[in-house]
XYZ file of C-alpha atoms in Angstrom:
473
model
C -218.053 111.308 -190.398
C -217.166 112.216 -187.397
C -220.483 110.201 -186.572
C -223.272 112.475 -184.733
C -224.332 112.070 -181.407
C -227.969 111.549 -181.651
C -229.618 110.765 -185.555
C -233.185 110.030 -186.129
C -234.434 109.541 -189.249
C -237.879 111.287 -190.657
C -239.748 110.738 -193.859
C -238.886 111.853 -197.166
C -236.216 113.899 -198.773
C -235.004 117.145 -199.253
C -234.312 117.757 -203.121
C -231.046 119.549 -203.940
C -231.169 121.112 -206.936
C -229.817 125.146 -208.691
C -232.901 126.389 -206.352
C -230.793 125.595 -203.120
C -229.626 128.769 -201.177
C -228.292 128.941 -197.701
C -229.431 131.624 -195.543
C -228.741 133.328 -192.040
C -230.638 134.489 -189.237
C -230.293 134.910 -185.973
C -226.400 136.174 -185.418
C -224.642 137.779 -187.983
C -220.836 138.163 -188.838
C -218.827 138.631 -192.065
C -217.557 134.589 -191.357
C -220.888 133.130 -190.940
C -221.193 134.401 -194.163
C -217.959 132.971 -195.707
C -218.785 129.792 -194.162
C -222.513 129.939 -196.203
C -220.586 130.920 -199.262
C -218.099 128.370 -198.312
C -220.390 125.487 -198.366
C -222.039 126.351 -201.424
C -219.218 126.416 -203.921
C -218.402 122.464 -201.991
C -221.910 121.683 -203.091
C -221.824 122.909 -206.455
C -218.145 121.070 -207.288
C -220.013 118.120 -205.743
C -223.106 118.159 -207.800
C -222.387 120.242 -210.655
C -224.792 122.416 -210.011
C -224.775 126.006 -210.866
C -225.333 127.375 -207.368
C -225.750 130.722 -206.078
C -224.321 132.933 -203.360
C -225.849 133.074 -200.012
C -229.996 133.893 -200.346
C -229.935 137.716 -198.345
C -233.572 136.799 -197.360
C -233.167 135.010 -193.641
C -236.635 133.053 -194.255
C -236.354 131.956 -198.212
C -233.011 129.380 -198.135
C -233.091 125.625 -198.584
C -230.991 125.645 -195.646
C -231.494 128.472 -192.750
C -228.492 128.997 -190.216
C -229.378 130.683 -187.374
C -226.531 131.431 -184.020
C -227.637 132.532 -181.022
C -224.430 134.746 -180.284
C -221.183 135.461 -181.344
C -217.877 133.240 -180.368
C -215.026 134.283 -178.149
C -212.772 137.037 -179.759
C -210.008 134.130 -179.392
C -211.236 130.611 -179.817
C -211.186 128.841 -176.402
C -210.474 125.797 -175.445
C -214.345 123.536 -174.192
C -216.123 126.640 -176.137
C -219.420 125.369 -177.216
C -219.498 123.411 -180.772
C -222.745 121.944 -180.191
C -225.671 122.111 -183.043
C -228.951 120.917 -183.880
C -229.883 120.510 -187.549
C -233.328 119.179 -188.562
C -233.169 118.544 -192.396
C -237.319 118.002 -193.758
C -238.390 117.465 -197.264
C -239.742 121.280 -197.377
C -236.208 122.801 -195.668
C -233.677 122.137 -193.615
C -232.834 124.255 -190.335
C -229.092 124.752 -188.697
C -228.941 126.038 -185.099
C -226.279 126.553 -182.616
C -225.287 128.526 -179.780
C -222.052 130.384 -181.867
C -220.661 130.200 -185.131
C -218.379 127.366 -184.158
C -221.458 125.498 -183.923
C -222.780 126.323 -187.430
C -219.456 125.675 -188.844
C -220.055 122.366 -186.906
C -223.209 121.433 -188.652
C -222.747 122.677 -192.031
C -220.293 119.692 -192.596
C -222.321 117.491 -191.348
C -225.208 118.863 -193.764
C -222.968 118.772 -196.356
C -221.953 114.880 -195.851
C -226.191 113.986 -196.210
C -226.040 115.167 -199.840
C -225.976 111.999 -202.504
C -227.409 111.184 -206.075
C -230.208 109.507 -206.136
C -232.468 108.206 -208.787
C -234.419 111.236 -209.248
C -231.156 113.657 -208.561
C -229.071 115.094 -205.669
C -230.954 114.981 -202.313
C -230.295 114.975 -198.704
C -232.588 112.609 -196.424
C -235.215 113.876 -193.729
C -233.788 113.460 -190.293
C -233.142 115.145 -187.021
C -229.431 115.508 -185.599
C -228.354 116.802 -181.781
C -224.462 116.763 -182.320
C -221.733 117.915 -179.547
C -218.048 117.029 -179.387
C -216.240 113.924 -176.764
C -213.454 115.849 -176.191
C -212.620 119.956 -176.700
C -209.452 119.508 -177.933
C -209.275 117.320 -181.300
C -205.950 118.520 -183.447
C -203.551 117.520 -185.947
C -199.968 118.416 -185.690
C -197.607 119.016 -189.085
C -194.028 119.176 -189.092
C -193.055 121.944 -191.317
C -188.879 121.777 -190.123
C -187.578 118.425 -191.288
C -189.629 119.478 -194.845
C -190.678 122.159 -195.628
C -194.448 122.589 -196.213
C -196.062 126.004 -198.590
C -198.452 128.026 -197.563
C -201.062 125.980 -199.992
C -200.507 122.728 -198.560
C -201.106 124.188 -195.134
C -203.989 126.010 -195.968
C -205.997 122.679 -198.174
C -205.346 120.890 -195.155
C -207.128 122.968 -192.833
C -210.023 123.016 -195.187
C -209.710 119.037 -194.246
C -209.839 119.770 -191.178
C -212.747 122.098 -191.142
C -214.531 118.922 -193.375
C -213.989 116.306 -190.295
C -214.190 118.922 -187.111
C -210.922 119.063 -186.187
C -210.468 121.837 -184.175
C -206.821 122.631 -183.516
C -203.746 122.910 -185.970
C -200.854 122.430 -183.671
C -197.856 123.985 -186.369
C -194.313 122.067 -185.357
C -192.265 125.380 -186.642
C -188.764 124.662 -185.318
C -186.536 121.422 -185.462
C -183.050 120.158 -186.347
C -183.858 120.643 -190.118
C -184.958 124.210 -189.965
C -186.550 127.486 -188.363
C -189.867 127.812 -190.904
C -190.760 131.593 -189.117
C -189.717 134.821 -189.467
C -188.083 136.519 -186.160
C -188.159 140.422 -186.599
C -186.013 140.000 -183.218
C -183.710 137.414 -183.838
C -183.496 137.646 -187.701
C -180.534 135.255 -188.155
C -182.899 131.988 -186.983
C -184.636 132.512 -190.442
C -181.670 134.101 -192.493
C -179.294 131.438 -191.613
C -181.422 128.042 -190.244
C -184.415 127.764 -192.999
C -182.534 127.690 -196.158
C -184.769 130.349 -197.385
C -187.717 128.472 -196.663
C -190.011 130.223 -193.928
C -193.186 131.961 -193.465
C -193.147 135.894 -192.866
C -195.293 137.036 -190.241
C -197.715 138.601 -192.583
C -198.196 134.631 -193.849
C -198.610 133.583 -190.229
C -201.066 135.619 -189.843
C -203.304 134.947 -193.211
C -203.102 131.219 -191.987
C -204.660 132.110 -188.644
C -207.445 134.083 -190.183
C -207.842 131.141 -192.620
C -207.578 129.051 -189.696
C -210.202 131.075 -187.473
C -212.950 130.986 -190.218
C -212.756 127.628 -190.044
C -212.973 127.441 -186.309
C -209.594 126.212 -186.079
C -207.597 127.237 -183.083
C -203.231 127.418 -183.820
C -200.760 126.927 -181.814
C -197.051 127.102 -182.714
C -194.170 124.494 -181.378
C -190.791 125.677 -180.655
C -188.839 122.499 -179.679
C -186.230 123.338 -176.640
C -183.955 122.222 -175.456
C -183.211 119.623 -177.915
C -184.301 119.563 -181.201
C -182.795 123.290 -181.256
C -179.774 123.045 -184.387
C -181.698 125.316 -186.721
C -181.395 128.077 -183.536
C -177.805 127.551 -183.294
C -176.446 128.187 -187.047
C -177.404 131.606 -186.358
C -177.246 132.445 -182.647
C -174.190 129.426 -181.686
C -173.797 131.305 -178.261
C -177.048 129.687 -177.529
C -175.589 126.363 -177.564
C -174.381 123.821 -174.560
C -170.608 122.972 -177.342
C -169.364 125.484 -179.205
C -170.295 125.991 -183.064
C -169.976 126.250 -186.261
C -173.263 124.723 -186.541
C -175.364 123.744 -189.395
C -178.534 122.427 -190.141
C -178.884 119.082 -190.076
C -179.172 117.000 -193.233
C -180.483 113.941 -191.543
C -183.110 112.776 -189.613
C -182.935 111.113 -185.914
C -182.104 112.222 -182.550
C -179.030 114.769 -182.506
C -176.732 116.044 -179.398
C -176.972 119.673 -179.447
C -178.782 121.412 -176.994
C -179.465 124.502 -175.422
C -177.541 126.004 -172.701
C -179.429 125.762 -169.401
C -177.489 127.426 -167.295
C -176.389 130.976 -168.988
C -178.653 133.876 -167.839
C -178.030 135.140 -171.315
C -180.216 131.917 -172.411
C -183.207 133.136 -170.567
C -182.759 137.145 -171.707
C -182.929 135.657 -175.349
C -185.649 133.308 -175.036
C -187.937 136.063 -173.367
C -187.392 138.066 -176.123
C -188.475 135.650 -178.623
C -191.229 134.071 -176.758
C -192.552 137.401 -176.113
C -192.262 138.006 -180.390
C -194.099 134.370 -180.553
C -196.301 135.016 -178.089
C -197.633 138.297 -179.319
C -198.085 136.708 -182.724
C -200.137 133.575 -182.568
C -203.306 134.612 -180.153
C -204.522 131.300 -179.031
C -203.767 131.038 -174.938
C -201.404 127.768 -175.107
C -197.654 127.571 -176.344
C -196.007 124.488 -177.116
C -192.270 124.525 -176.257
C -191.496 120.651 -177.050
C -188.994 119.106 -174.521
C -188.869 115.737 -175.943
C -185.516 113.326 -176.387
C -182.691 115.227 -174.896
C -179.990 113.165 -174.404
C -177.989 114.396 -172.458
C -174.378 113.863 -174.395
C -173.799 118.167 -174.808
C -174.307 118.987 -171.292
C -172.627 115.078 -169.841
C -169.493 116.703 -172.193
C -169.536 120.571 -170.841
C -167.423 121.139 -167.452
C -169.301 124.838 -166.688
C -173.131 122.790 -167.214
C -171.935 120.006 -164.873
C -170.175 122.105 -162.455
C -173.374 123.960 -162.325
C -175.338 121.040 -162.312
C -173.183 119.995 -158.830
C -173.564 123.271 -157.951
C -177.106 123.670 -157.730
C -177.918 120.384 -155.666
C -178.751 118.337 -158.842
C -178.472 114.638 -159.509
C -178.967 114.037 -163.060
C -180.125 115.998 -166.216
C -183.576 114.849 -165.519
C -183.278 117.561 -163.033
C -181.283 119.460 -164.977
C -184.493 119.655 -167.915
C -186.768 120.272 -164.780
C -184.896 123.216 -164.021
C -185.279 124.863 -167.965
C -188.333 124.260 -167.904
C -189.254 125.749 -164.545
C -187.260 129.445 -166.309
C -189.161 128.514 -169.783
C -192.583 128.563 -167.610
C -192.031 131.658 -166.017
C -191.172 133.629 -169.031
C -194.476 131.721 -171.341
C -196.051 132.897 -168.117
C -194.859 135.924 -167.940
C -196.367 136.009 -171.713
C -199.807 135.203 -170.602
C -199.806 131.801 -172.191
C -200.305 128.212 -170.750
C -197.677 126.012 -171.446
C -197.460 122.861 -173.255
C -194.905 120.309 -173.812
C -194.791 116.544 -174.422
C -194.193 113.115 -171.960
C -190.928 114.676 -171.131
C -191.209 117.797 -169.294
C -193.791 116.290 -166.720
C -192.127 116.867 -163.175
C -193.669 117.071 -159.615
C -192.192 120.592 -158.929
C -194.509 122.058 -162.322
C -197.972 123.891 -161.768
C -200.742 122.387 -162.866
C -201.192 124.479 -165.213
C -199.199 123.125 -167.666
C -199.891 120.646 -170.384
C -199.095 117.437 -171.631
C -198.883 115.423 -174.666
C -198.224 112.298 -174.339
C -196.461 110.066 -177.201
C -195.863 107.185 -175.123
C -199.202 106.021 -173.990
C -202.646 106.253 -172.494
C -200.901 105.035 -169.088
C -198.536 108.090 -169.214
C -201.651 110.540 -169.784
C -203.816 108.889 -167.134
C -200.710 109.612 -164.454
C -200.454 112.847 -165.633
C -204.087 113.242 -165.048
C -203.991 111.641 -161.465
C -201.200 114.382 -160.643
C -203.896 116.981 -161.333
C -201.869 117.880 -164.763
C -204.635 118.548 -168.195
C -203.374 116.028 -170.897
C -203.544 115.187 -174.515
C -202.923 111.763 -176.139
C -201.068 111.222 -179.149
C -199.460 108.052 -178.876
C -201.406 105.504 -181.643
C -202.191 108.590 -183.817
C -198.609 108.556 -185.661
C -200.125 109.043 -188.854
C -196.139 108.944 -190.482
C -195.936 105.374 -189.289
C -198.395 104.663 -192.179
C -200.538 102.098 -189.852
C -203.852 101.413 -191.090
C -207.497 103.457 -190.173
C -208.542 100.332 -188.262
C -205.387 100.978 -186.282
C -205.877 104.370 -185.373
C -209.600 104.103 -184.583
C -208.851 101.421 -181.873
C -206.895 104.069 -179.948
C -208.922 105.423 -177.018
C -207.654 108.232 -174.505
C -209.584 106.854 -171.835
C -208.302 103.022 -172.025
C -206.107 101.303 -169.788
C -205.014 103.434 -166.457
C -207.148 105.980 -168.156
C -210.515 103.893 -167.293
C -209.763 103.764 -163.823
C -209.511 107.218 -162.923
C -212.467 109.157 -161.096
C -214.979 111.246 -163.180
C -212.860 114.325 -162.105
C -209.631 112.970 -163.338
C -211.338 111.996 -166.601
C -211.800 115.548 -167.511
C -208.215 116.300 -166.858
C -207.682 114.809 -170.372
C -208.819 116.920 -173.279
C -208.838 115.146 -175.919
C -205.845 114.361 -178.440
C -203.663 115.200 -181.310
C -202.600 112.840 -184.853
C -198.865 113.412 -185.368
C -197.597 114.315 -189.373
C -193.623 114.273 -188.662
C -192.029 114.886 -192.052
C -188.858 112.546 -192.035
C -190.214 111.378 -195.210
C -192.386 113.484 -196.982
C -192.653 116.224 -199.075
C -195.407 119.167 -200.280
C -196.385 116.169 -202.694
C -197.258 113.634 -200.848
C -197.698 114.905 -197.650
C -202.042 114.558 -198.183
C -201.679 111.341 -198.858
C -199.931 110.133 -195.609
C -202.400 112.221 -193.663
C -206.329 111.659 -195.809
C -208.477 109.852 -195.290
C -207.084 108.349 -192.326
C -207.065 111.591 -190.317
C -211.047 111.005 -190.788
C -210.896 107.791 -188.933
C -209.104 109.624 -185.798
C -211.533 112.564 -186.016
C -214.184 110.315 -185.387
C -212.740 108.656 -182.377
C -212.003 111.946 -180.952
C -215.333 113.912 -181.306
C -218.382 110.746 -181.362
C -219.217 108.659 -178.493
C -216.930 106.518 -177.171
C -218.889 103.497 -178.465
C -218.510 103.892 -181.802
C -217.027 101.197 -182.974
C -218.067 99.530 -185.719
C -214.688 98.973 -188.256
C -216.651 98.037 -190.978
C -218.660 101.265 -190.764
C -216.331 103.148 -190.239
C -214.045 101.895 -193.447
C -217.033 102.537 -196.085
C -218.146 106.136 -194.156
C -214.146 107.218 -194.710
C -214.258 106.244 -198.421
C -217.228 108.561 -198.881
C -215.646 110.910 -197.234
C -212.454 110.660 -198.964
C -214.037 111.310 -202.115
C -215.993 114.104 -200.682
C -212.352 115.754 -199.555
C -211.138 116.011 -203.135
C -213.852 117.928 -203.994
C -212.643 120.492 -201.178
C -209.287 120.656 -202.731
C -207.347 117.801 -201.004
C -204.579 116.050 -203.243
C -204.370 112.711 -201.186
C -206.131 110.203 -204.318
C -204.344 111.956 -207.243
């Protein structure tokens, strides 16, 4: 699980037992290697076997991984994750163009091992596997509560299990600022509560996250959702402070100040920070459920508003955004943003998430804009697996559009907002269901047996203790 693309099933079966070695030839790098070493000690919690590190002669493993080349220096969006692996009762053979590939496959290899009457064993058959869409993520909230370094890290080792290949980190909200500005200090002094990651953390999670051919992209939610930026920078702000964070959960008033120059001068200092830190080419800058109520109650933002020709503060978002592109541009990122900040005037470059639909997503893609669907992959709504796996990116509106438009959508992203959870229970609202969603997003778009599906994910479940996941206990 996610189900391949093409199985066929040989004779026989490959015995698993404290003989088993993985081996590489072909390409070599220090994490093809972790990724070997990674996959044995799975194996060994699994079976209780007392395996051995990775066998340093290319021909003599049980299981032989061999790249053709190396992967980008940054992980890019559509790069190849294809593999073939061809498991026979003598051996069992891993290829792929890159790394990402391997990393591909080896869970899947992994997933064929079971007890068996005459011990642990992994059946003879021949897989040609390849992803539906490039982008397949999972999005945690880390503001509203806030989420350790451990719980972060197990669940990208989830992630790695089921191919999900993007960890989109929600970093700012109402409840909190969760990174450390070397800039702006005062965001983390003053709007975490003491609880935020130092940039020496960031990056250990995106070296975790890159072994694991994870790509990460941070969220910085503007111009709502921005309290935790006030309490220590107020001049930022459409009312005037104190502020504080906020000790409940919902939609709030404050927002940012759209129309001070000083706005923009502070924003391209910390974007820039941002920007520098986390490599991946896309930045995520939120613009969701503004409501208006700070700048409707602000005589300088409406005179401006007037001012400037506009009619409403639709247009009045449309024009932040517009001075938020520039400066992520300006950055050398793409920018990304949800439903909201979807207007006429943007580039195409930009792109969307979309929480409120497939019919949302498909106009985006009509309008020539790259989308992602989220909507029906709430996993903090607690709906069931079955649920989730009916979702499909390319329903509704989306199943009329041309071939072209089709690949304007890249795939999609399950939502973990943390009204109501904590660091111990937060595996729990997002395993094994996050399975289910994997599977929708990388196998065929036919796969759809429920039933299969349900008794696959409680295999899988099980198998995602053993990889350090606390969802069961």
């Amino acid at each position: 699980m996610p189900l391949p693309s093409s199985v066929q099933y040989g004779s026989g079966r490959l015995p698993i037992d404290d003989s088993f070695s993985i081996s590489i030839s072909g390409f070599q790098e220090p994490r093809l290697q972790r990724a070997a070493a990674r996959g044995t000690a799975t194996l060994a919690r699994e079976t209780g076997l007392p395996l051995h590190a990775v066998a340093q002669n290319a021909a003599k493993g049980t299981l032989v991984l061999h790249a053709d080349h190396g992967s980008e220096e940054v992980q890019q969006v559509g790069e190849d994750e294809s593999y073939d692996l061809i498991v026979t009762a003598a051996g069992a053979t891993l290829n792929a163009a890159n790394p990402l590939g391997i990393l591909r496959g080896l869970q899947t290899f992994l997933q064929l091992v079971e007890l068996t009457p005459t011990g642990f064993s992994a059946p003879a058959m021949t897989i040609h596997d390849q992803p539906r869409f490039p982008w397949r993520g999972l999005m945690i909230d880390v503001s509203r509560h806030w989420m350790p370094l451990d719980v972060i890290k197990r669940n990208l080792d989830g992630m790695e299990a089921v191919k999900i290949n993007v960890f989109h980190w929600h970093l700012s909200d109402n409840q909190g600022f969760r990174i450390e500005s070397k800039q702006f200090p005062l965001l983390q002094e003053l709007g975490s509560d003491g609880h935020f990651y130092t940039q020496d953390e960031v990056k250990a999670v995106l070296a975790y996250a890159r072994d694991r051919g994870i790509r990460v992209i941070p969220e910085f939610d503007l111009p709502g959702h921005s309290s935790s930026f006030f309490v220590g920078y107020p001049e930022l702000a459409s009312a005037p402070g104190p502020y504080s964070i906020e000790r409940q959960y919902g939609v709030f008033d404050p927002a940012i100040d759209p129309t001070k120059e000083s706005t923009y001068q502070f924003l391209d200092g910390f974007i820039g920070e941002m920007a520098a830190l986390f490599p991946d080419p896309y930045f995520h800058i939120g613009g969701d459920e503004v409501d208006g109520k700070a700048w409707d109650a602000n005589p300088q933002i409406q005179a401006f508003l007037h001012a400037h020709g506009m009619k409403n503060n639709a247009d009045l978002q449309a024009y932040f955004n517009q001075r938020l592109l520039e400066i992520v541009s300006r950055h050398h990122k793409t920018m990304l943003g949800w439903d909201e900040i979807l207007a006429p005037d943007l580039p195409k470059s930009i792109v969307i998430q979309s929480w409120r639909g497939s019919d949302s997503l498909a106009d985006a893609a009509r309008k020539g804009f790259h989308g992602l669907l989220s909507y029906g992959f709430y996993l903090d709504l607690y709906q069931s697996a079955a649920f989730h796996y009916a979702i499909e990116a390319l329903s509704g509106k989306a199943a009329t559009l041309s071939g072209e438009e089709k690949k304007m959508i890249l795939g999609g992203e399950a939502c973990m907002w943390s009204e109501l959870v904590t660091p111990e229970n937060v595996d729990s609202r997002i395993w094994p269901r996050m399975a289910a969603i994997a599977e929708r997003l990388w196998s065929p778009q036919n796969t759809r047996d429920v039933r299969s599906m349900y008794a696959r994910m409680e295999s899988e479940s099980q198998r995602l203790e053993w990889i350090g996941l606390q969802h069961r206990s």
